[in-house]
Short mmCIF file of C-alpha atoms in Angstrom, two decimals:
data_model
loop_
_atom_site.label_atom_id
_atom_site.label_comp_id
_atom_site.label_asym_id
_atom_site.label_seq_id
_atom_site.Cartn_x
_atom_site.Cartn_y
_atom_site.Cartn_z
CA PRO A 1 15.78 54.49 -59.69
CA THR A 2 15.81 53.24 -55.69
CA ARG A 3 18.47 53.55 -53.74
CA HIS A 4 19.23 50.10 -53.55
CA SER A 5 19.45 49.77 -57.18
CA SER A 6 21.80 52.82 -57.72
CA VAL A 7 24.04 50.97 -54.80
CA SER A 8 24.33 47.77 -56.98
CA THR A 9 25.13 49.87 -60.02
CA VAL A 10 27.79 52.18 -58.25
CA SER A 11 29.31 49.06 -56.79
CA ALA A 12 28.99 46.79 -60.11
CA LEU A 13 31.19 49.85 -61.77
CA ILE A 14 33.68 49.46 -59.12
CA SER A 15 34.11 46.06 -59.95
CA LEU A 16 34.09 46.14 -63.25
CA CYS A 17 37.27 48.77 -62.65
CA HIS A 18 38.95 47.15 -60.49
CA GLY A 19 37.32 43.51 -59.87
CA TRP A 20 35.66 42.01 -56.74
CA ASP A 21 36.97 42.57 -53.31
CA VAL A 22 36.11 39.43 -51.65
CA GLN A 23 37.42 38.45 -47.68
CA VAL A 24 37.24 35.28 -46.71
CA SER A 25 38.91 33.34 -43.58
CA GLU A 26 42.16 31.86 -44.22
CA SER A 27 40.74 28.57 -42.52
CA VAL A 28 37.93 27.36 -40.50
CA THR A 29 37.42 24.57 -38.17
CA ALA A 30 34.52 21.88 -38.43
CA VAL A 31 33.47 19.08 -36.75
CA ASP A 32 32.82 15.80 -38.20
CA GLY A 33 29.18 14.99 -38.68
CA SER A 34 28.42 18.89 -37.73
CA CYS A 35 27.88 21.66 -40.14
CA VAL A 36 30.36 24.47 -40.79
CA THR A 37 29.96 27.85 -42.60
CA LEU A 38 32.72 29.32 -44.75
CA PRO A 39 32.27 33.21 -44.15
CA CYS A 40 32.40 35.37 -47.79
CA LYS A 41 31.83 39.45 -48.00
CA THR A 42 31.81 41.35 -51.08
CA SER A 43 29.99 44.05 -52.66
CA SER A 44 26.20 43.50 -54.44
CA HIS A 45 26.59 40.67 -56.93
CA SER A 46 24.66 38.47 -58.96
CA HIS A 47 25.53 34.95 -57.14
CA VAL A 48 28.68 33.05 -56.54
CA VAL A 49 29.92 29.83 -57.37
CA TRP A 50 32.69 27.90 -55.19
CA TYR A 51 35.13 26.08 -56.44
CA LEU A 52 37.42 22.93 -54.45
CA TYR A 53 41.00 23.95 -55.49
CA ARG A 54 42.88 21.48 -57.53
CA LYS A 55 46.13 21.82 -59.83
CA ALA A 56 44.43 20.30 -62.86
CA SER A 57 40.98 21.28 -62.76
CA SER A 58 38.18 23.07 -60.48
CA PRO A 59 35.25 20.82 -59.55
CA VAL A 60 32.36 22.36 -58.47
CA VAL A 61 31.53 22.85 -54.65
CA TYR A 62 28.36 25.09 -55.18
CA SER A 63 26.36 26.29 -57.99
CA LYS A 64 22.56 27.40 -58.54
CA ASN A 65 22.64 24.57 -61.27
CA SER A 66 22.92 21.44 -58.86
CA GLY A 67 23.86 19.51 -61.80
CA ASP A 68 27.36 21.15 -61.80
CA ILE A 69 28.45 20.26 -57.96
CA THR A 70 30.99 17.23 -57.88
CA ASP A 71 29.05 14.29 -56.54
CA SER A 72 31.09 14.49 -52.86
CA PHE A 73 29.45 18.05 -51.74
CA ARG A 74 26.21 17.20 -53.79
CA ARG A 75 23.04 17.86 -51.61
CA ARG A 76 25.69 19.08 -48.91
CA THR A 77 26.14 22.56 -49.94
CA SER A 78 24.00 25.90 -49.71
CA VAL A 79 24.43 29.51 -49.82
CA SER A 80 21.56 31.13 -47.88
CA GLY A 81 23.29 35.09 -47.71
CA ASP A 82 21.72 38.00 -49.48
CA PRO A 83 23.94 38.73 -52.42
CA ALA A 84 22.39 42.11 -52.74
CA GLN A 85 24.09 42.87 -49.57
CA GLY A 86 27.46 41.11 -50.59
CA ASP A 87 26.68 37.84 -48.82
CA CYS A 88 28.66 35.18 -50.31
CA SER A 89 28.78 32.82 -47.47
CA LEU A 90 29.07 29.06 -48.10
CA LYS A 91 27.40 26.43 -45.52
CA ILE A 92 28.58 22.82 -46.01
CA ASP A 93 26.26 20.25 -43.81
CA ARG A 94 27.26 16.90 -42.72
CA VAL A 95 31.02 17.53 -42.66
CA ARG A 96 32.95 14.36 -43.26
CA SER A 97 36.25 13.93 -42.01
CA ASP A 98 37.90 13.66 -45.73
CA ASP A 99 37.01 17.17 -45.95
CA ASN A 100 39.61 17.82 -43.64
CA GLY A 101 42.40 20.07 -45.83
CA GLU A 102 40.12 20.82 -48.56
CA ILE A 103 40.84 24.23 -49.97
CA LEU A 104 37.63 25.88 -51.58
CA TYR A 105 37.46 29.52 -53.34
CA PRO A 106 34.61 31.54 -54.50
CA TRP A 107 33.94 33.42 -58.00
CA ILE A 108 31.77 36.07 -57.64
CA HIS A 109 29.41 36.79 -60.56
CA PRO A 110 29.15 38.76 -62.94
CA ASP A 111 32.54 37.72 -63.68
CA THR A 112 34.42 41.01 -64.06
CA GLY A 113 37.75 39.85 -62.71
CA ASN A 114 38.18 37.82 -59.76
CA GLN A 115 41.20 36.95 -57.92
CA TYR A 116 41.57 33.80 -56.46
CA HIS A 117 40.66 34.07 -52.24
CA TYR A 118 41.16 30.47 -50.69
CA THR A 119 39.93 29.04 -47.41
CA THR A 120 41.20 25.63 -45.99
CA ILE A 121 38.79 23.35 -43.78
CA ASN A 122 40.40 21.84 -40.83
CA VAL A 123 38.01 18.94 -39.43
CA GLU A 124 37.87 17.83 -35.95
CA LYS A 125 36.76 14.79 -34.48
CA PRO A 126 33.40 15.22 -32.16
CA ARG A 127 34.33 15.30 -28.57
CA THR A 128 32.55 13.60 -25.89
CA PRO A 129 29.72 15.61 -24.26
CA GLU A 130 30.43 16.81 -20.65
CA ILE A 131 27.71 16.12 -18.15
CA SER A 132 26.87 17.59 -14.85
CA ILE A 133 24.56 17.68 -12.27
CA GLU A 134 23.68 19.55 -9.09
CA SER A 135 25.42 18.29 -5.53
CA SER A 136 22.23 16.96 -4.04
CA GLN A 137 18.99 15.43 -5.22
CA VAL A 138 15.73 15.62 -2.99
CA GLU A 139 13.00 13.36 -3.43
CA GLY A 140 9.92 15.10 -5.01
CA THR A 141 12.09 18.54 -5.50
CA LEU A 142 13.17 19.16 -9.11
CA PHE A 143 17.06 19.34 -9.78
CA SER A 144 18.78 20.44 -13.10
CA ALA A 145 21.56 18.50 -14.88
CA HIS A 146 23.55 20.03 -17.76
CA CYS A 147 24.97 18.55 -21.18
CA ALA A 148 27.62 20.48 -22.90
CA VAL A 149 28.35 19.44 -26.70
CA GLN A 150 31.23 21.29 -29.22
CA HIS A 151 30.34 21.99 -32.64
CA SER A 152 30.83 24.09 -35.33
CA CYS A 153 26.99 24.51 -36.49
CA PRO A 154 25.32 27.02 -34.38
CA SER A 155 22.22 27.17 -36.59
CA SER A 156 21.38 23.32 -35.98
CA PRO A 157 23.26 22.24 -32.92
CA PRO A 158 23.74 18.44 -32.32
CA SER A 159 20.55 16.68 -30.42
CA VAL A 160 20.86 15.85 -26.97
CA GLN A 161 19.26 12.83 -25.26
CA TRP A 162 18.69 12.01 -22.03
CA PHE A 163 19.27 8.23 -20.14
CA GLY A 164 18.48 7.19 -16.79
CA LEU A 165 15.94 9.73 -15.62
CA SER A 166 12.39 11.09 -17.09
CA ILE A 167 13.08 14.41 -18.28
CA LEU A 168 10.70 17.10 -17.19
CA SER A 169 11.95 20.35 -19.26
CA ASP A 170 14.84 21.11 -20.97
CA SER A 171 16.54 24.67 -22.60
CA VAL A 172 19.39 24.99 -25.10
CA THR A 173 21.89 27.63 -24.61
CA THR A 174 24.59 28.25 -27.17
CA THR A 175 28.09 30.13 -27.34
CA LYS A 176 31.18 30.83 -29.18
CA ASN A 177 34.35 30.00 -28.41
CA GLN A 178 37.66 31.37 -28.68
CA ASP A 179 38.99 28.68 -31.04
CA GLY A 180 35.98 29.30 -33.54
CA LEU A 181 33.87 26.34 -32.63
CA TRP A 182 30.80 26.57 -30.57
CA THR A 183 29.49 25.28 -27.29
CA SER A 184 25.84 24.17 -26.58
CA VAL A 185 24.86 23.33 -23.38
CA THR A 186 21.25 21.64 -22.69
CA GLN A 187 19.81 22.05 -19.21
CA ALA A 188 17.29 19.42 -18.26
CA GLN A 189 15.30 19.60 -15.08
CA PHE A 190 14.05 16.61 -13.41
CA ARG A 191 11.71 15.50 -10.11
CA PRO A 192 13.26 12.20 -8.86
CA ASN A 193 11.85 9.72 -6.11
CA HIS A 194 13.70 7.01 -4.00
CA GLN A 195 13.57 4.65 -6.34
CA ASP A 196 16.06 7.06 -8.57
CA HIS A 197 18.26 6.74 -5.79
CA GLU A 198 21.71 5.49 -7.59
CA LYS A 199 20.79 5.51 -10.87
CA SER A 200 23.22 6.58 -13.56
CA LEU A 201 21.98 9.34 -15.50
CA SER A 202 23.85 10.51 -18.82
CA CYS A 203 23.29 12.15 -22.37
CA GLN A 204 23.98 11.51 -25.37
CA SER A 205 24.88 13.95 -28.82
CA SER A 206 24.16 13.22 -32.07
CA TYR A 207 25.87 14.55 -35.07
CA SER A 208 24.07 13.41 -38.05
CA SER A 209 24.56 9.78 -37.97
CA LYS A 210 27.24 9.95 -35.41
CA THR A 211 26.46 9.33 -31.81
CA LEU A 212 28.73 10.25 -28.55
CA ARG A 213 27.46 9.53 -25.08
CA SER A 214 28.76 11.24 -21.75
CA ASN A 215 29.85 9.25 -18.66
CA ALA A 216 27.46 8.38 -16.23
CA LEU A 217 26.78 9.89 -13.09
CA LYS A 218 25.19 8.07 -10.03
CA ILE A 219 22.30 9.99 -8.54
CA ASN A 220 22.40 10.68 -4.74
CA VAL A 221 18.57 11.00 -3.92
CA LEU A 222 17.75 11.83 -0.08
CA TYR A 223 14.48 10.41 0.99
CA ALA A 224 12.17 9.82 3.96
CA PRO A 225 12.55 6.20 5.50
CA THR A 226 10.13 3.99 3.11
CA ASN A 227 9.66 0.24 3.01
CA VAL A 228 9.34 -0.02 6.42
CA ARG A 229 8.88 -3.20 7.67
CA ILE A 230 9.87 -5.57 10.86
CA THR A 231 12.11 -8.88 10.90
CA GLY A 232 12.10 -11.21 13.33
CA THR A 233 8.40 -12.02 13.06
CA GLU A 234 8.60 -14.95 10.59
CA GLY A 235 8.66 -17.75 13.12
CA ALA A 236 6.39 -19.15 16.02
CA ILE A 237 7.03 -17.35 19.56
CA ILE A 238 6.57 -19.64 22.30
CA GLU A 239 4.10 -17.56 24.76
CA GLY A 240 6.01 -16.31 27.69
CA LYS A 241 9.38 -16.35 25.88
CA SER A 242 11.23 -13.28 24.44
CA VAL A 243 11.73 -12.35 20.92
CA SER A 244 14.30 -9.94 19.40
CA LEU A 245 12.80 -7.71 16.36
CA THR A 246 14.51 -4.88 13.88
CA CYS A 247 13.00 -2.09 12.31
CA THR A 248 14.58 -2.30 8.89
CA SER A 249 13.75 0.47 6.21
CA ASN A 250 15.21 2.06 2.86
CA SER A 251 16.37 5.54 3.68
CA ASN A 252 18.93 8.28 2.52
CA PRO A 253 20.04 9.06 4.97
CA PRO A 254 19.92 6.14 7.35
CA PRO A 255 17.44 6.38 10.19
CA ILE A 256 18.08 8.66 13.61
CA ASP A 257 15.72 6.70 15.70
CA TYR A 258 12.82 4.50 16.10
CA GLU A 259 9.53 4.17 17.55
CA TRP A 260 7.91 1.07 18.37
CA TYR A 261 4.21 0.43 19.05
CA LEU A 262 2.46 -2.69 20.84
CA ASN A 263 -1.25 -2.95 19.90
CA GLN A 264 -1.10 0.50 18.19
CA VAL A 265 -0.08 1.79 21.66
CA PHE A 266 3.56 3.51 22.01
CA SER A 267 5.71 1.44 23.88
CA THR A 268 9.40 2.88 23.05
CA ASN A 269 11.65 5.41 21.22
CA GLN A 270 15.26 4.60 20.71
CA SER A 271 18.10 5.00 18.29
CA LYS A 272 19.02 1.23 17.92
CA ALA A 273 16.67 -0.70 15.21
CA GLU A 274 16.44 -3.78 17.29
CA PHE A 275 13.99 -4.02 19.85
CA PHE A 276 13.96 -6.79 22.62
CA LEU A 277 10.33 -8.09 23.75
CA GLU A 278 9.98 -9.88 26.92
CA GLN A 279 7.24 -12.13 27.91
CA VAL A 280 5.34 -12.45 24.99
CA LYS A 281 1.66 -12.98 25.09
CA ARG A 282 -0.86 -13.68 22.49
CA ASP A 283 -2.82 -11.54 20.46
CA THR A 284 0.18 -9.18 20.24
CA SER A 285 0.87 -6.96 17.25
CA VAL A 286 4.07 -4.89 16.51
CA SER A 287 4.37 -1.68 14.34
CA CYS A 288 7.89 0.41 14.03
CA THR A 289 8.18 3.95 12.72
CA ALA A 290 11.78 4.83 11.51
CA ARG A 291 12.79 8.84 11.18
CA ASN A 292 15.28 10.72 9.68
CA SER A 293 16.12 14.08 8.78
CA TYR A 294 13.61 14.32 5.49
CA GLY A 295 10.55 12.74 7.23
CA ARG A 296 9.70 9.31 8.57
CA GLY A 297 8.08 6.22 7.29
CA GLN A 298 5.71 3.76 9.56
CA SER A 299 5.97 -0.41 8.87
CA GLU A 300 2.44 -2.58 8.82
CA GLU A 301 0.76 -3.61 12.13
CA THR A 302 2.17 -7.30 12.27
CA GLU A 303 0.85 -10.15 14.20
CA LEU A 304 3.19 -11.91 15.99
CA LYS A 305 2.79 -15.97 15.57
CA VAL A 306 2.56 -16.84 19.52
CA HIS A 307 2.48 -20.38 20.20
CA PHE A 308 0.86 -21.52 23.66
CA PRO A 309 -0.50 -25.04 24.91
CA PRO A 310 -3.97 -26.29 24.67
CA THR A 311 -6.94 -24.73 27.36
CA ILE A 312 -9.83 -26.91 27.33
CA LEU A 313 -12.84 -24.39 27.33
CA LEU A 314 -15.34 -24.18 30.56
CA ASP A 315 -18.43 -24.95 28.45
CA SER A 316 -17.12 -28.40 27.27
CA ALA A 317 -20.15 -30.60 28.46
CA CYS A 318 -22.10 -33.93 28.20
CA SER A 319 -25.95 -33.82 27.55
CA ASP A 320 -28.89 -36.11 26.87
CA TRP A 321 -29.32 -36.69 23.33
CA THR A 322 -32.01 -38.33 21.18
CA GLY A 323 -31.61 -41.63 23.48
CA GLY A 324 -28.27 -41.45 24.17
CA MET A 325 -25.90 -38.80 24.94
CA ARG A 326 -23.96 -35.86 23.26
CA CYS A 327 -20.37 -34.43 24.47
CA VAL A 328 -18.95 -31.48 23.25
CA CYS A 329 -14.90 -30.34 23.99
CA ARG A 330 -13.85 -27.28 23.21
CA ALA A 331 -9.99 -26.50 23.27
CA GLU A 332 -8.06 -23.45 22.65
CA ALA A 333 -4.29 -23.44 21.86
CA GLU A 334 -1.96 -22.42 19.01
CA PRO A 335 -0.99 -24.29 16.91
CA ARG A 336 -4.52 -25.81 17.00
CA ALA A 337 -4.99 -28.84 19.21
CA SER A 338 -5.75 -32.43 18.39
CA ILE A 339 -8.91 -34.06 20.68
CA THR A 340 -8.92 -37.58 21.81
CA TRP A 341 -11.83 -38.81 23.99
CA MET A 342 -11.90 -41.59 26.70
CA VAL A 343 -14.79 -43.49 27.59
CA ASN A 344 -15.11 -45.33 30.92
CA GLY A 345 -11.13 -44.89 30.77
CA SER A 346 -10.17 -46.27 27.40
CA SER A 347 -9.18 -44.37 24.43
CA PHE A 348 -10.55 -46.78 22.07
CA LEU A 349 -13.89 -45.52 21.44
CA PRO A 350 -16.63 -48.39 21.04
CA PRO A 351 -17.98 -49.01 17.38
CA ASN A 352 -21.64 -47.03 18.73
CA PHE A 353 -19.70 -43.92 19.57
CA THR A 354 -18.83 -41.19 16.67
CA ALA A 355 -16.37 -38.39 17.23
CA LEU A 356 -16.43 -35.49 14.56
CA ALA A 357 -14.01 -32.45 14.88
CA ASN A 358 -14.22 -29.00 13.45
CA TYR A 359 -12.26 -25.68 13.79
CA THR A 360 -12.92 -22.17 14.39
CA GLY A 361 -9.91 -19.95 14.44
CA ARG A 362 -7.48 -20.93 17.67
CA VAL A 363 -10.52 -23.24 18.64
CA THR A 364 -11.05 -26.98 17.78
CA VAL A 365 -14.23 -28.28 18.80
CA SER A 366 -14.75 -32.21 18.79
CA GLU A 367 -18.24 -33.67 19.36
CA LEU A 368 -18.69 -37.14 20.64
CA THR A 369 -22.47 -39.09 20.36
CA GLY A 370 -22.98 -42.60 21.42
CA PRO A 371 -24.87 -44.29 24.25
CA LEU A 372 -25.57 -42.96 27.87
CA THR A 373 -22.20 -42.97 29.79
CA LEU A 374 -21.38 -41.59 33.15
CA ASN A 375 -17.33 -41.66 32.72
CA VAL A 376 -16.38 -39.43 29.71
CA SER A 377 -13.24 -37.05 29.28
CA CYS A 378 -11.44 -35.40 26.34
CA GLU A 379 -7.91 -34.78 25.96
CA ALA A 380 -6.22 -31.64 23.88
CA SER A 381 -2.85 -31.50 22.98
CA ASN A 382 -0.30 -29.63 20.64
CA TYR A 383 3.43 -29.97 20.41
CA LEU A 384 3.78 -27.92 23.59
CA ASP A 385 1.93 -29.88 25.98
CA ARG A 386 -1.49 -31.74 26.59
CA SER A 387 -4.58 -31.20 28.86
CA SER A 388 -7.49 -33.29 29.98
CA TYR A 389 -10.84 -32.56 31.20
CA GLU A 390 -13.58 -34.82 32.77
CA ILE A 391 -16.91 -33.82 30.84
CA PRO A 392 -19.74 -33.01 33.34
CA MET A 393 -23.34 -34.78 32.54
CA HIS A 394 -25.52 -31.80 32.37
CA GLN A 395 -29.13 -34.16 32.14
CA PRO A 396 -32.16 -32.51 30.86
CA LEU A 397 -35.46 -33.26 32.57
CA SER A 398 -37.09 -36.31 31.62
CA GLY A 399 -40.80 -36.78 30.46
CA GLY A 400 -41.99 -38.22 33.81
CA THR A 401 -40.17 -35.98 35.99
CA VAL A 402 -41.91 -32.80 34.03
CA GLY A 403 -45.66 -34.63 34.29
CA PHE A 404 -44.89 -34.67 38.04
CA ILE A 405 -43.92 -31.19 38.30
CA LEU A 406 -46.97 -30.42 36.16
CA ALA A 407 -49.25 -32.38 38.44
CA ALA A 408 -48.03 -30.74 41.51
CA VAL A 409 -48.38 -27.27 40.34
CA LEU A 410 -52.02 -27.82 38.93
CA PHE A 411 -52.83 -29.30 42.43
CA VAL A 412 -51.90 -26.08 43.98
CA VAL A 413 -53.66 -24.14 41.70
CA LEU A 414 -56.92 -25.89 42.26
CA GLY A 415 -56.68 -25.63 45.80
CA ILE A 416 -56.18 -21.68 45.68
CA VAL A 417 -59.07 -21.84 43.66
CA VAL A 418 -61.20 -23.61 45.93
CA VAL A 419 -60.16 -21.45 49.00
CA ALA A 420 -60.67 -18.40 47.27
CA VAL A 421 -64.53 -19.73 46.51
CA ILE A 422 -64.89 -20.26 50.35
CA CYS A 423 -63.73 -16.73 51.20
CA LEU A 424 -66.20 -15.42 48.61
CA LYS A 425 -69.10 -17.18 49.89
CA LYS A 426 -68.32 -16.25 53.24
CA ARG A 427 -68.43 -12.47 52.23
CA ARG A 428 -71.95 -13.22 51.19
CA LYS A 429 -73.28 -14.39 54.51
CA PRO A 430 -71.57 -12.82 57.65
CA LEU A 431 -71.86 -14.68 60.91
CA SER A 432 -72.89 -13.10 64.38
CA ALA A 433 -70.74 -11.64 66.41
CA ASP A 434 -70.91 -14.31 69.15
CA SER A 435 -69.50 -17.17 66.76
CA SER A 436 -66.54 -15.07 65.83
CA LYS A 437 -65.60 -14.89 69.60
CA ARG A 438 -65.27 -18.48 69.93
CA SER A 439 -62.48 -20.29 71.14
CA HIS A 440 -60.71 -22.58 69.06
CA THR A 441 -57.96 -23.68 71.24
CA ASP A 442 -60.31 -26.86 72.51
CA LEU A 443 -60.18 -28.94 68.79
CA SER A 444 -57.13 -31.09 69.27
CA GLY A 445 -56.28 -33.07 66.26
CA LEU A 446 -57.44 -30.65 63.49
CA HIS A 447 -55.94 -28.67 61.39
CA THR A 448 -57.05 -25.10 60.86
CA ARG A 449 -57.06 -22.64 57.85
CA LYS A 450 -58.07 -18.96 58.72
CA CYS A 451 -60.09 -17.17 56.25
CA GLU A 452 -60.39 -13.57 56.16
CA THR A 453 -63.91 -13.76 58.04
CA ASP A 454 -64.93 -13.85 61.47
CA ASP A 455 -65.37 -17.86 61.08
CA THR A 456 -62.74 -20.84 60.77
CA ILE A 457 -62.68 -23.79 58.88
CA TYR A 458 -61.24 -26.92 60.13
CA MET A 459 -59.91 -30.22 58.56
CA ASN A 460 -59.80 -33.39 60.46
CA ASP A 461 -57.50 -36.36 60.21
CA THR A 462 -59.63 -37.91 57.42
CA GLY A 463 -59.63 -35.14 55.36
CA HIS A 464 -63.08 -33.49 55.91
CA LEU A 465 -63.90 -29.84 56.09
CA TYR A 466 -66.20 -28.02 59.15
CA THR A 467 -66.69 -24.76 61.04
CA ASP A 468 -67.17 -23.78 64.56
CA THR A 469 -71.07 -23.57 63.37
CA MET A 470 -70.77 -27.07 62.26
CA ARG A 471 -69.85 -28.53 65.59
CA HIS A 472 -71.77 -26.52 67.89
CA HIS A 473 -75.07 -26.76 65.71
CA PRO A 474 -75.25 -30.45 64.44
CA THR A 475 -77.21 -30.82 60.76
CA GLN A 476 -77.95 -33.93 59.01
CA LYS A 477 -77.01 -31.73 55.81
CA ASN A 478 -74.23 -32.70 53.55
CA GLU A 479 -70.91 -31.00 55.27
CA ILE A 480 -70.14 -29.31 52.07
CA ASP A 481 -73.56 -27.76 51.81
CA VAL A 482 -73.36 -26.64 55.52
CA ILE A 483 -70.22 -24.81 54.85
CA TYR A 484 -71.54 -22.92 51.72
CA GLU A 485 -74.64 -22.64 53.75
CA ASN A 486 -72.48 -20.71 56.92
CA TYR A 487 -71.08 -18.50 54.34
#
């Protein structure tokens, strides 16, 4: 036989002679909704049956035959210890408040003479979980919170849930108290952001069907300025006036200084959130940066709504257009200007005039068409002021003028061609040296035109052409032929 069998046999013989030596606790403390174990130690045995103490009877609390168990304890009791090791402990799940004060005792088998060993159950109400967190929480940095739960079931402590923040991880540590109960501490980790600031964090413990929630603790998240924006830009600002702007943000702790930028160029650094801007100009944009000990945040660039009176642009003009005229008046203003026309000093347009307007950004463009008129002006206005302008007339060249210019140009070109031909002819037949030395000063009333040769061509008042040769040697030939002959 094995050593184990020998020990069991010896233990059974001792029990047969002297009865079972059973060790139990006089009382155990259980938490309502938790489980509890009633310790029991004896010698190696076959099995154990637990009974509920009653004067008239002894209802079965636990037996291998579940049909024998009384209704109030059925499916709530178990014996998981090894009887060969003498473990006869009883576990009761889902402790009830009416279990309080019940007296139970074990009966060891084989039955060789048992004595009564009683254990009393004391049931306590579950306590509210206790929550604690670290003193500070920084955005984006892990921090821990703890939830302590008291119970009487180390093998299956109450479950814990967290409310208020998203949990990243958790772990449970269980220790035994001096009063016989157990404390399980759940440590959870969180990574907060600025939106979690001043949220409430709590934990909840569940004992079978009972749940209890801890008190709520507010989270104090430290974070850099966010949601930075500028106030004071909502309304219109008149150009040349001043405006007070404020840089607002969400941050913890509050910002310690602010930077201001005009048209993306650094302007000033100051400790106050307010910024006073003087002599506001159109096309001005502003932005600000707020800073605290945990970082900085910048606003979006905001263009100021600057209002200014109309200015009529210099490219406004009138011109000929399909038998009449077309006038364009362009005015820049904010808010956009309204343009009216005056023809011959009257703002009431004759029926044969048409005015149309369109808009491009801050520029209003109005076009007037109608019969040719010399006195035309336009007026642009908004709620700030008005401006008028007499439109100049830029006349394109008429068809007759263009023809005259073209004829003059053609005449000059033909004259140049004739002179060039004569000069070329001259080069073919050079004159004698004597003829080149003749004086031309005695030819009164004649117009001369010098060629690049030794002779001179003359034109008299009637427009006839001749040379020195023709004057000193008269001939009956045609003048032009004589010129060609001498050249």
